[in-house]
N, CA, C and O atoms as a GROMACS GRO file, in nm:
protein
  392
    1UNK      N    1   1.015  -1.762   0.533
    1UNK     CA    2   1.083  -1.685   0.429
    1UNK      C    3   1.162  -1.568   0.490
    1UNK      O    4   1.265  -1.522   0.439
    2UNK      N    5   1.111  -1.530   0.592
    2UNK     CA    6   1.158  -1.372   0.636
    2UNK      C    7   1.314  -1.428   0.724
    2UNK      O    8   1.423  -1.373   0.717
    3UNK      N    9   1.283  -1.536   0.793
    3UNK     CA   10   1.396  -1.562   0.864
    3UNK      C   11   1.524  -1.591   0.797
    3UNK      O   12   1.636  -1.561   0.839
    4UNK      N   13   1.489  -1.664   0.663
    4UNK     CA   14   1.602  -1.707   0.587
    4UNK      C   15   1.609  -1.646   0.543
    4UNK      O   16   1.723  -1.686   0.523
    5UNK      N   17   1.600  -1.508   0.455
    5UNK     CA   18   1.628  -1.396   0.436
    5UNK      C   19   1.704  -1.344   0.501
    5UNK      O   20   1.814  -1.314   0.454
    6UNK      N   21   1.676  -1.318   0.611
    6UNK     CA   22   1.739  -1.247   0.760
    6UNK      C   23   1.877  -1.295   0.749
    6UNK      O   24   1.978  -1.228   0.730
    7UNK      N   25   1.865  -1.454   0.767
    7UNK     CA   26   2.025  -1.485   0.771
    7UNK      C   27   2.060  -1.488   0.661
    7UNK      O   28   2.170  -1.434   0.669
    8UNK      N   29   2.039  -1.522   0.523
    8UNK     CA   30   2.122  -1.492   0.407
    8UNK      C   31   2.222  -1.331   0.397
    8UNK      O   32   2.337  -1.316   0.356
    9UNK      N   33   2.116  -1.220   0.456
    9UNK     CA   34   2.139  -1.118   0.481
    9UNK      C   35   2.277  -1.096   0.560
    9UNK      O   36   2.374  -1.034   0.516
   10UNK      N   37   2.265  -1.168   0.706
   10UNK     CA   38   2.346  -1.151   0.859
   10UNK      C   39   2.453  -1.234   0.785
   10UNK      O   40   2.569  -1.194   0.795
   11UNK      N   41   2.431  -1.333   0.718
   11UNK     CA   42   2.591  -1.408   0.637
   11UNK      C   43   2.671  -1.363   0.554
   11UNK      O   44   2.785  -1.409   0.542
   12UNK      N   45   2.618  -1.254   0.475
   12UNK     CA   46   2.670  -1.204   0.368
   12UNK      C   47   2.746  -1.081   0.404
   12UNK      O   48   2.860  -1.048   0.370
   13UNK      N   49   2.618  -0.991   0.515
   13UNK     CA   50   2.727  -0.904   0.578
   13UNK      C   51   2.808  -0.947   0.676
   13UNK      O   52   2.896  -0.862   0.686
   14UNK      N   53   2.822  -1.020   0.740
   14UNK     CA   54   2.919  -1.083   0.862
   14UNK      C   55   3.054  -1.101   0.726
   14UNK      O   56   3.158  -1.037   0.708
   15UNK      N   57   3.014  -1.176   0.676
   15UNK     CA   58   3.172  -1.264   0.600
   15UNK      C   59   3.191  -1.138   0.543
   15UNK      O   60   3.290  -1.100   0.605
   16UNK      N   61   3.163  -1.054   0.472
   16UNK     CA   62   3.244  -0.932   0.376
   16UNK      C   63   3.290  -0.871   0.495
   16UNK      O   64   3.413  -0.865   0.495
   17UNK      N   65   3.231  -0.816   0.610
   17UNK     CA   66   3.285  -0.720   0.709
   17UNK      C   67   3.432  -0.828   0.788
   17UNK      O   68   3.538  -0.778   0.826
   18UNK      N   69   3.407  -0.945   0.794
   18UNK     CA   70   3.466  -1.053   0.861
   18UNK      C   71   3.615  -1.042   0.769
   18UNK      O   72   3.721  -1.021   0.829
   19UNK      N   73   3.611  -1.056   0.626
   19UNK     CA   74   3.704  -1.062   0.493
   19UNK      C   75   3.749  -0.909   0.582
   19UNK      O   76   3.848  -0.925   0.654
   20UNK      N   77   3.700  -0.793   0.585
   20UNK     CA   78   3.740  -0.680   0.544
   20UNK      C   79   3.856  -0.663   0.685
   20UNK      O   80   3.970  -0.619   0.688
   21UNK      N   81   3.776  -0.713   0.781
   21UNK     CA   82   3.848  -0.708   0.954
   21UNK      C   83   4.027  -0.760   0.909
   21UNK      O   84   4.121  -0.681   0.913
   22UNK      N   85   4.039  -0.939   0.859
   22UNK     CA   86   4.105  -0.988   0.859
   22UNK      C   87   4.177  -0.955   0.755
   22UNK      O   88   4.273  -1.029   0.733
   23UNK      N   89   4.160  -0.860   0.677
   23UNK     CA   90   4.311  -0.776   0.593
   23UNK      C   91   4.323  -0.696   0.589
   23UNK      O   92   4.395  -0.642   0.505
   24UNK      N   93   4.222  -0.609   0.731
   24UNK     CA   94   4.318  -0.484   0.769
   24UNK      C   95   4.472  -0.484   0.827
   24UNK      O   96   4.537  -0.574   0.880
   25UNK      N   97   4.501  -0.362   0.797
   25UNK     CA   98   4.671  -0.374   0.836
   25UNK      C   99   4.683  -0.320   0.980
   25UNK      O  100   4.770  -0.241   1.018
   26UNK      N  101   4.572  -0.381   1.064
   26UNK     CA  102   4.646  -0.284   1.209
   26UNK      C  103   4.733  -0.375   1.298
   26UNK      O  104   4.749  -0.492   1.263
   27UNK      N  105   4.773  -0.340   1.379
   27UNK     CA  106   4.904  -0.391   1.479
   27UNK      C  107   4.816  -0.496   1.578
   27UNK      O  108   4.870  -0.605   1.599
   28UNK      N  109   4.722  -0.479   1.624
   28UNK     CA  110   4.655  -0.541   1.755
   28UNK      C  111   4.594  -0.695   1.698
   28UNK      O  112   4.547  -0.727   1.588
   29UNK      N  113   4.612  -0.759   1.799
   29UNK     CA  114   4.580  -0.888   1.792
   29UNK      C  115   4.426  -0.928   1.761
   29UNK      O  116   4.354  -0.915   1.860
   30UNK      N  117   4.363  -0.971   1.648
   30UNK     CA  118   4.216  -0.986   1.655
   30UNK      C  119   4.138  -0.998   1.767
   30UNK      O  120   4.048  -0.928   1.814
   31UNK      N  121   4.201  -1.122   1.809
   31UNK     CA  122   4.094  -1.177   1.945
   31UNK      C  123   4.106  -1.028   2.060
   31UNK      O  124   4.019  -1.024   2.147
   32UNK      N  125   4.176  -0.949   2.060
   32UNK     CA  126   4.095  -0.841   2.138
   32UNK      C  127   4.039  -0.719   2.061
   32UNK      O  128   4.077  -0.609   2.103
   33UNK      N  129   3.935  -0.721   1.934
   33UNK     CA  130   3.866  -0.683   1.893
   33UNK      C  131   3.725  -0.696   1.927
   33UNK      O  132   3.663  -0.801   1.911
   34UNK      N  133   3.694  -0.628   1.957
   34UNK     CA  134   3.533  -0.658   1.995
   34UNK      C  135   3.451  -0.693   1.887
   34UNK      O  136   3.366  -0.782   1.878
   35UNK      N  137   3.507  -0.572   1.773
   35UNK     CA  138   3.422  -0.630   1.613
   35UNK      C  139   3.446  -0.782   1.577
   35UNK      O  140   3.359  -0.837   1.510
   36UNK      N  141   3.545  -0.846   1.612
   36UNK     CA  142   3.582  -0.991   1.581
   36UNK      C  143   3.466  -1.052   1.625
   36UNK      O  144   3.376  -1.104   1.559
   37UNK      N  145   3.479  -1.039   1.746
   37UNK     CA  146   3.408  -1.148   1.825
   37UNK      C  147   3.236  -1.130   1.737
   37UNK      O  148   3.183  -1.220   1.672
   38UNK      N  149   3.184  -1.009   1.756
   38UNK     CA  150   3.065  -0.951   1.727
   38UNK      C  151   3.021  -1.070   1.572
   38UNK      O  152   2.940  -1.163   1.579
   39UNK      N  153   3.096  -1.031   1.454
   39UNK     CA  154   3.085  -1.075   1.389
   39UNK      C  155   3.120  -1.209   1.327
   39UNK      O  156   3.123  -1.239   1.208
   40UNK      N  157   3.152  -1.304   1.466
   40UNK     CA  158   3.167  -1.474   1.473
   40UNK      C  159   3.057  -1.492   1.514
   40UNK      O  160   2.993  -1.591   1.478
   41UNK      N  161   2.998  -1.386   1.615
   41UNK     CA  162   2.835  -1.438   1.670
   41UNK      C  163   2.772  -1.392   1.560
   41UNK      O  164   2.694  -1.487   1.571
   42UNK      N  165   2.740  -1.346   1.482
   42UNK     CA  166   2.648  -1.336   1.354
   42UNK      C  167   2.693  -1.430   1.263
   42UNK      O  168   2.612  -1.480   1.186
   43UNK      N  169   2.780  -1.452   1.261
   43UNK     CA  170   2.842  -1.590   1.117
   43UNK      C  171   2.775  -1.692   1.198
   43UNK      O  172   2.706  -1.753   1.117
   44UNK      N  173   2.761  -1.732   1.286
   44UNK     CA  174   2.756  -1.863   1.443
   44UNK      C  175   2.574  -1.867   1.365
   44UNK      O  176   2.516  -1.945   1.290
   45UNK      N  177   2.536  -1.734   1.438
   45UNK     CA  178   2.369  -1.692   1.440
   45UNK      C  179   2.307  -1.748   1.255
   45UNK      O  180   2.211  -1.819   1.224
   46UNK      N  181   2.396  -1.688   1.179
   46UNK     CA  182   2.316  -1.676   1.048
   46UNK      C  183   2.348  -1.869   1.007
   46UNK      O  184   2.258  -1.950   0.985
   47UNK      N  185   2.461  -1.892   1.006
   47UNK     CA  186   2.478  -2.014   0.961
   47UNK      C  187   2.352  -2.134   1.010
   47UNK      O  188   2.276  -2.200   0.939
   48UNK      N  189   2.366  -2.129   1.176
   48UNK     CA  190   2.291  -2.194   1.251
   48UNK      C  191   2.158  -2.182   1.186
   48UNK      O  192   2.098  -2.290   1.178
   49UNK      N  193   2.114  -2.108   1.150
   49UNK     CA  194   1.945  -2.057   1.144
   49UNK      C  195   1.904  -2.103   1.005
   49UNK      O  196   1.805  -2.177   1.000
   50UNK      N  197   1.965  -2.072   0.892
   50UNK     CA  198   2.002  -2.130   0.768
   50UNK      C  199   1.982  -2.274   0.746
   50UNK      O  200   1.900  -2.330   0.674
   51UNK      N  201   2.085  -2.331   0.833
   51UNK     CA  202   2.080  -2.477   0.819
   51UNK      C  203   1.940  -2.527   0.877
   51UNK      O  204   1.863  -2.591   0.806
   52UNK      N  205   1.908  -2.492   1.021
   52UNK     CA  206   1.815  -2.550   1.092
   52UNK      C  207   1.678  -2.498   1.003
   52UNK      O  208   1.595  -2.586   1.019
   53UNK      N  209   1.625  -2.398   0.921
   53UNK     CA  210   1.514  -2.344   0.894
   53UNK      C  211   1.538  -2.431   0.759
   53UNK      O  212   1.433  -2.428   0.694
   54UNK      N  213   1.622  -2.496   0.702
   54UNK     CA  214   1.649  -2.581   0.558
   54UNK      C  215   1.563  -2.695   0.624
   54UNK      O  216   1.447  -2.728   0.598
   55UNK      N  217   1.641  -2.742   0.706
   55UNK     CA  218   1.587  -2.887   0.771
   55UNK      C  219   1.485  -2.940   0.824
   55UNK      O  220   1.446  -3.056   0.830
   56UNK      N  221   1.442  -2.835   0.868
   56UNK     CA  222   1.324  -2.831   0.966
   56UNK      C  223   1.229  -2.929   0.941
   56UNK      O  224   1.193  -3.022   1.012
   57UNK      N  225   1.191  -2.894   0.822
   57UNK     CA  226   1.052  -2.981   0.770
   57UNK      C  227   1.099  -3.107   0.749
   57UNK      O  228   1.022  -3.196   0.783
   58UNK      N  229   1.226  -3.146   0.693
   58UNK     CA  230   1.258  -3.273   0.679
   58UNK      C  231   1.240  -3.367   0.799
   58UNK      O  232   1.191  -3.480   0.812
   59UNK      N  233   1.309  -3.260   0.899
   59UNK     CA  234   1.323  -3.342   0.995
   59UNK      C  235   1.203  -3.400   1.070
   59UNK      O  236   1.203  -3.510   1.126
   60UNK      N  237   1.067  -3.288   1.062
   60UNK     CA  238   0.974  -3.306   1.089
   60UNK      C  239   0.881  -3.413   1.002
   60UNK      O  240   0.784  -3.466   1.055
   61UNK      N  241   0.910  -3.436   0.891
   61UNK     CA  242   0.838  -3.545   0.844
   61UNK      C  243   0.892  -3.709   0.874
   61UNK      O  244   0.830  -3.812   0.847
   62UNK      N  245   1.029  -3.695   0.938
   62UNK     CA  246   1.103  -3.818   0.917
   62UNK      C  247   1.151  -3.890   1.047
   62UNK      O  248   1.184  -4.006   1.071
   63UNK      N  249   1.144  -3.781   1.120
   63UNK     CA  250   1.184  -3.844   1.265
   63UNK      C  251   1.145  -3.912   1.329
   63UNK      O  252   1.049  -3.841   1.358
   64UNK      N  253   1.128  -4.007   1.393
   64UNK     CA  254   1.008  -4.101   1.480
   64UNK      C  255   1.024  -3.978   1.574
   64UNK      O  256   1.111  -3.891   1.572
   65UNK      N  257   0.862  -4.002   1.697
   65UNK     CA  258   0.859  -3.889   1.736
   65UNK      C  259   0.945  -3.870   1.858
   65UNK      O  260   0.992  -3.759   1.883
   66UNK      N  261   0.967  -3.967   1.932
   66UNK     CA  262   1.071  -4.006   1.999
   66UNK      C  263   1.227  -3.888   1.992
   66UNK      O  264   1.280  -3.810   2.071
   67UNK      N  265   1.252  -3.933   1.857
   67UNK     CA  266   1.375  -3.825   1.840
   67UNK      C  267   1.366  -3.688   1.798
   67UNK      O  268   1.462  -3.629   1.748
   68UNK      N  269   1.227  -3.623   1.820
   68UNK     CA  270   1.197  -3.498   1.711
   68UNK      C  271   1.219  -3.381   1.799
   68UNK      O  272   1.180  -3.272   1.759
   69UNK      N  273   1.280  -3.391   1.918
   69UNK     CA  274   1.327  -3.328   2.033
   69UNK      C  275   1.517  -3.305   1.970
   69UNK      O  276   1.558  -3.189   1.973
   70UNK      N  277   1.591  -3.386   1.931
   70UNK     CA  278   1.720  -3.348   1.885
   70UNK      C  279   1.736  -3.238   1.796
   70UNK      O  280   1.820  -3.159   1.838
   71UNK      N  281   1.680  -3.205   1.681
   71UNK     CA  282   1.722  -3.105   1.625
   71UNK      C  283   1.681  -2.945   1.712
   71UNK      O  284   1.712  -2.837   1.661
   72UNK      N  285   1.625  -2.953   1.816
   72UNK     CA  286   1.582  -2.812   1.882
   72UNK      C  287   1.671  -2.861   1.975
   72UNK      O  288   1.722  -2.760   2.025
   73UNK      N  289   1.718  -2.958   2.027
   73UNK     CA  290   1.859  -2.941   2.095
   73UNK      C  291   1.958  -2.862   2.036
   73UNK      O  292   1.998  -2.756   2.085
   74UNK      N  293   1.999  -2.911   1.931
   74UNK     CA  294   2.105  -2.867   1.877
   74UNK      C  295   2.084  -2.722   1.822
   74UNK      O  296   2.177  -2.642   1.824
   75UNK      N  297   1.961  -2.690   1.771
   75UNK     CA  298   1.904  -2.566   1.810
   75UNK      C  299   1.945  -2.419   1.943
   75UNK      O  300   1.984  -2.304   1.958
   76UNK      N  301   1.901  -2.531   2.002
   76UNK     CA  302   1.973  -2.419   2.160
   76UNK      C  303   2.120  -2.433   2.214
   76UNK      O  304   2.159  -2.373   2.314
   77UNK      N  305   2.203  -2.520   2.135
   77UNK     CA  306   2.353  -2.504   2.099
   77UNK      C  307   2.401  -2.412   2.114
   77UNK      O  308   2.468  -2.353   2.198
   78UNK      N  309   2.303  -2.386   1.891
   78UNK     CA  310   2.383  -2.261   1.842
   78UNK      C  311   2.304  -2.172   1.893
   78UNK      O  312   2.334  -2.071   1.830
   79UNK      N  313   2.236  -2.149   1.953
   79UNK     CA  314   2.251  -2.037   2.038
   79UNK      C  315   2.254  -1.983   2.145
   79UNK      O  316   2.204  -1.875   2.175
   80UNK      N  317   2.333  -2.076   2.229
   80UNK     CA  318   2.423  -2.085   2.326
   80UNK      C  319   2.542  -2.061   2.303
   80UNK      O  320   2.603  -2.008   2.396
   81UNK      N  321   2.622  -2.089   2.167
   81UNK     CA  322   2.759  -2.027   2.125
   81UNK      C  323   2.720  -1.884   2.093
   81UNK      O  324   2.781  -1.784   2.130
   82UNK      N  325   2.605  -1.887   2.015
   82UNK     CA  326   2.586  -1.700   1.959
   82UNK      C  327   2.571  -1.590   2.110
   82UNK      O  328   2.591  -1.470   2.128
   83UNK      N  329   2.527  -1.702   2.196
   83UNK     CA  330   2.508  -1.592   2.365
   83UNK      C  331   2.667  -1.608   2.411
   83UNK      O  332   2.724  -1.499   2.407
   84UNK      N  333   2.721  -1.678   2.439
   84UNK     CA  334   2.830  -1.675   2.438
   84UNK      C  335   2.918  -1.586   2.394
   84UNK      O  336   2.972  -1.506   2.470
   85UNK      N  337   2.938  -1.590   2.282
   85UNK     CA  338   3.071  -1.516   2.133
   85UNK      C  339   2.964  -1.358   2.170
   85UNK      O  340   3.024  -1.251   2.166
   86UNK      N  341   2.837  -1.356   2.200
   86UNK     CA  342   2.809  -1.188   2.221
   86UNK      C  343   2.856  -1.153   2.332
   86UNK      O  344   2.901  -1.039   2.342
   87UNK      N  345   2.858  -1.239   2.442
   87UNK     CA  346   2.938  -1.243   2.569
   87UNK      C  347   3.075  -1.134   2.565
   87UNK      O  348   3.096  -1.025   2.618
   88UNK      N  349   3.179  -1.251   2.448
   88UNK     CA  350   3.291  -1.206   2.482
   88UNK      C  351   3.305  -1.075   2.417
   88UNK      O  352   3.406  -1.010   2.444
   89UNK      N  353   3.206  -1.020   2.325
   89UNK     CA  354   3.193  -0.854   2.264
   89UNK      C  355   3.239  -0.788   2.428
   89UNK      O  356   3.348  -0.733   2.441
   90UNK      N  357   3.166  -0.798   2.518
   90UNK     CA  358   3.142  -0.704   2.632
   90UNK      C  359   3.270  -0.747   2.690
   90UNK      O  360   3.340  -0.647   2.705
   91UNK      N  361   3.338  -0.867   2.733
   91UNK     CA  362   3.466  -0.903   2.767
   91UNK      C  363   3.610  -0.883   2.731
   91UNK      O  364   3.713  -0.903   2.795
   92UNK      N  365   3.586  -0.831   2.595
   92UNK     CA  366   3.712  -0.764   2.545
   92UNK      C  367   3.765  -0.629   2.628
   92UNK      O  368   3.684  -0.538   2.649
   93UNK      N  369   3.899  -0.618   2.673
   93UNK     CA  370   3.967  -0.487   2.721
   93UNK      C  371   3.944  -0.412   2.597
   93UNK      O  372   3.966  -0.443   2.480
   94UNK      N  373   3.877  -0.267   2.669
   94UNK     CA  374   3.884  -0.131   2.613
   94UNK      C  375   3.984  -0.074   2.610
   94UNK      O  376   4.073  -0.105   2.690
   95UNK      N  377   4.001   0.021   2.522
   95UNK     CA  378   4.118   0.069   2.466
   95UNK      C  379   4.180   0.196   2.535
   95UNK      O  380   4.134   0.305   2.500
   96UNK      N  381   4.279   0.195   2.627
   96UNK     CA  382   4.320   0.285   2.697
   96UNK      C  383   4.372   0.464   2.630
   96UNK      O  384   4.454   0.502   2.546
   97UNK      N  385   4.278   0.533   2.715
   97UNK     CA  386   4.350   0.650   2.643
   97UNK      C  387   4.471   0.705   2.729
   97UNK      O  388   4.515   0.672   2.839
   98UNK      N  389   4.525   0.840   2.599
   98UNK     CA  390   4.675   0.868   2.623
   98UNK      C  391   4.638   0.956   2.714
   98UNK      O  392   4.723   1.020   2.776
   0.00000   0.00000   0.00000
């Protein structure tokens, strides 16, 4: 319960802050925003977690056991893109002063 909470939470604020990023009126190109990136790894994080904590049990009642190793693959995917996309937070050029 607490986890899907968590991400209902991390989805709701990611996409409104995400909405709010993408119609601001500033001059600079998103992709060198650090907030961009930040908040694709929380949309990445909350979505991922959502789906997989929906499924879980299904998958666990239905899988031969053979295949019950794939969904925690795909598991460490998404969060391998969410380590990633936090990655490029720290990889973005800082903003030069005058």
């Amino acid at each position: 319960l607490f986890s899907t909470t968590e991400g209902f939470i991390f989805l709701a604020v990611s996409a409104a802050e995400m909405r709010h990023l993408l119609l601001s009126d500033d001059d600079k190109h998103i992709g060198a925003s650090p907030e961009f990136w930040l908040l694709a790894a929380l949309l990445v994080y909350a979505s991922g977690t959502l789906i997989f904590n929906a499924s879980s049990n299904y998958f666990l009642r239905t899988l031969p056991s053979d295949l019950i190793l794939i969904p925690w693959v795909v598991v460490g995917m998404i969060h391998a893109a969410y380590y990633l996309l936090l990655a490029k937070v720290f990889l973005c050029p800082k903003p030069s002063s005058s």
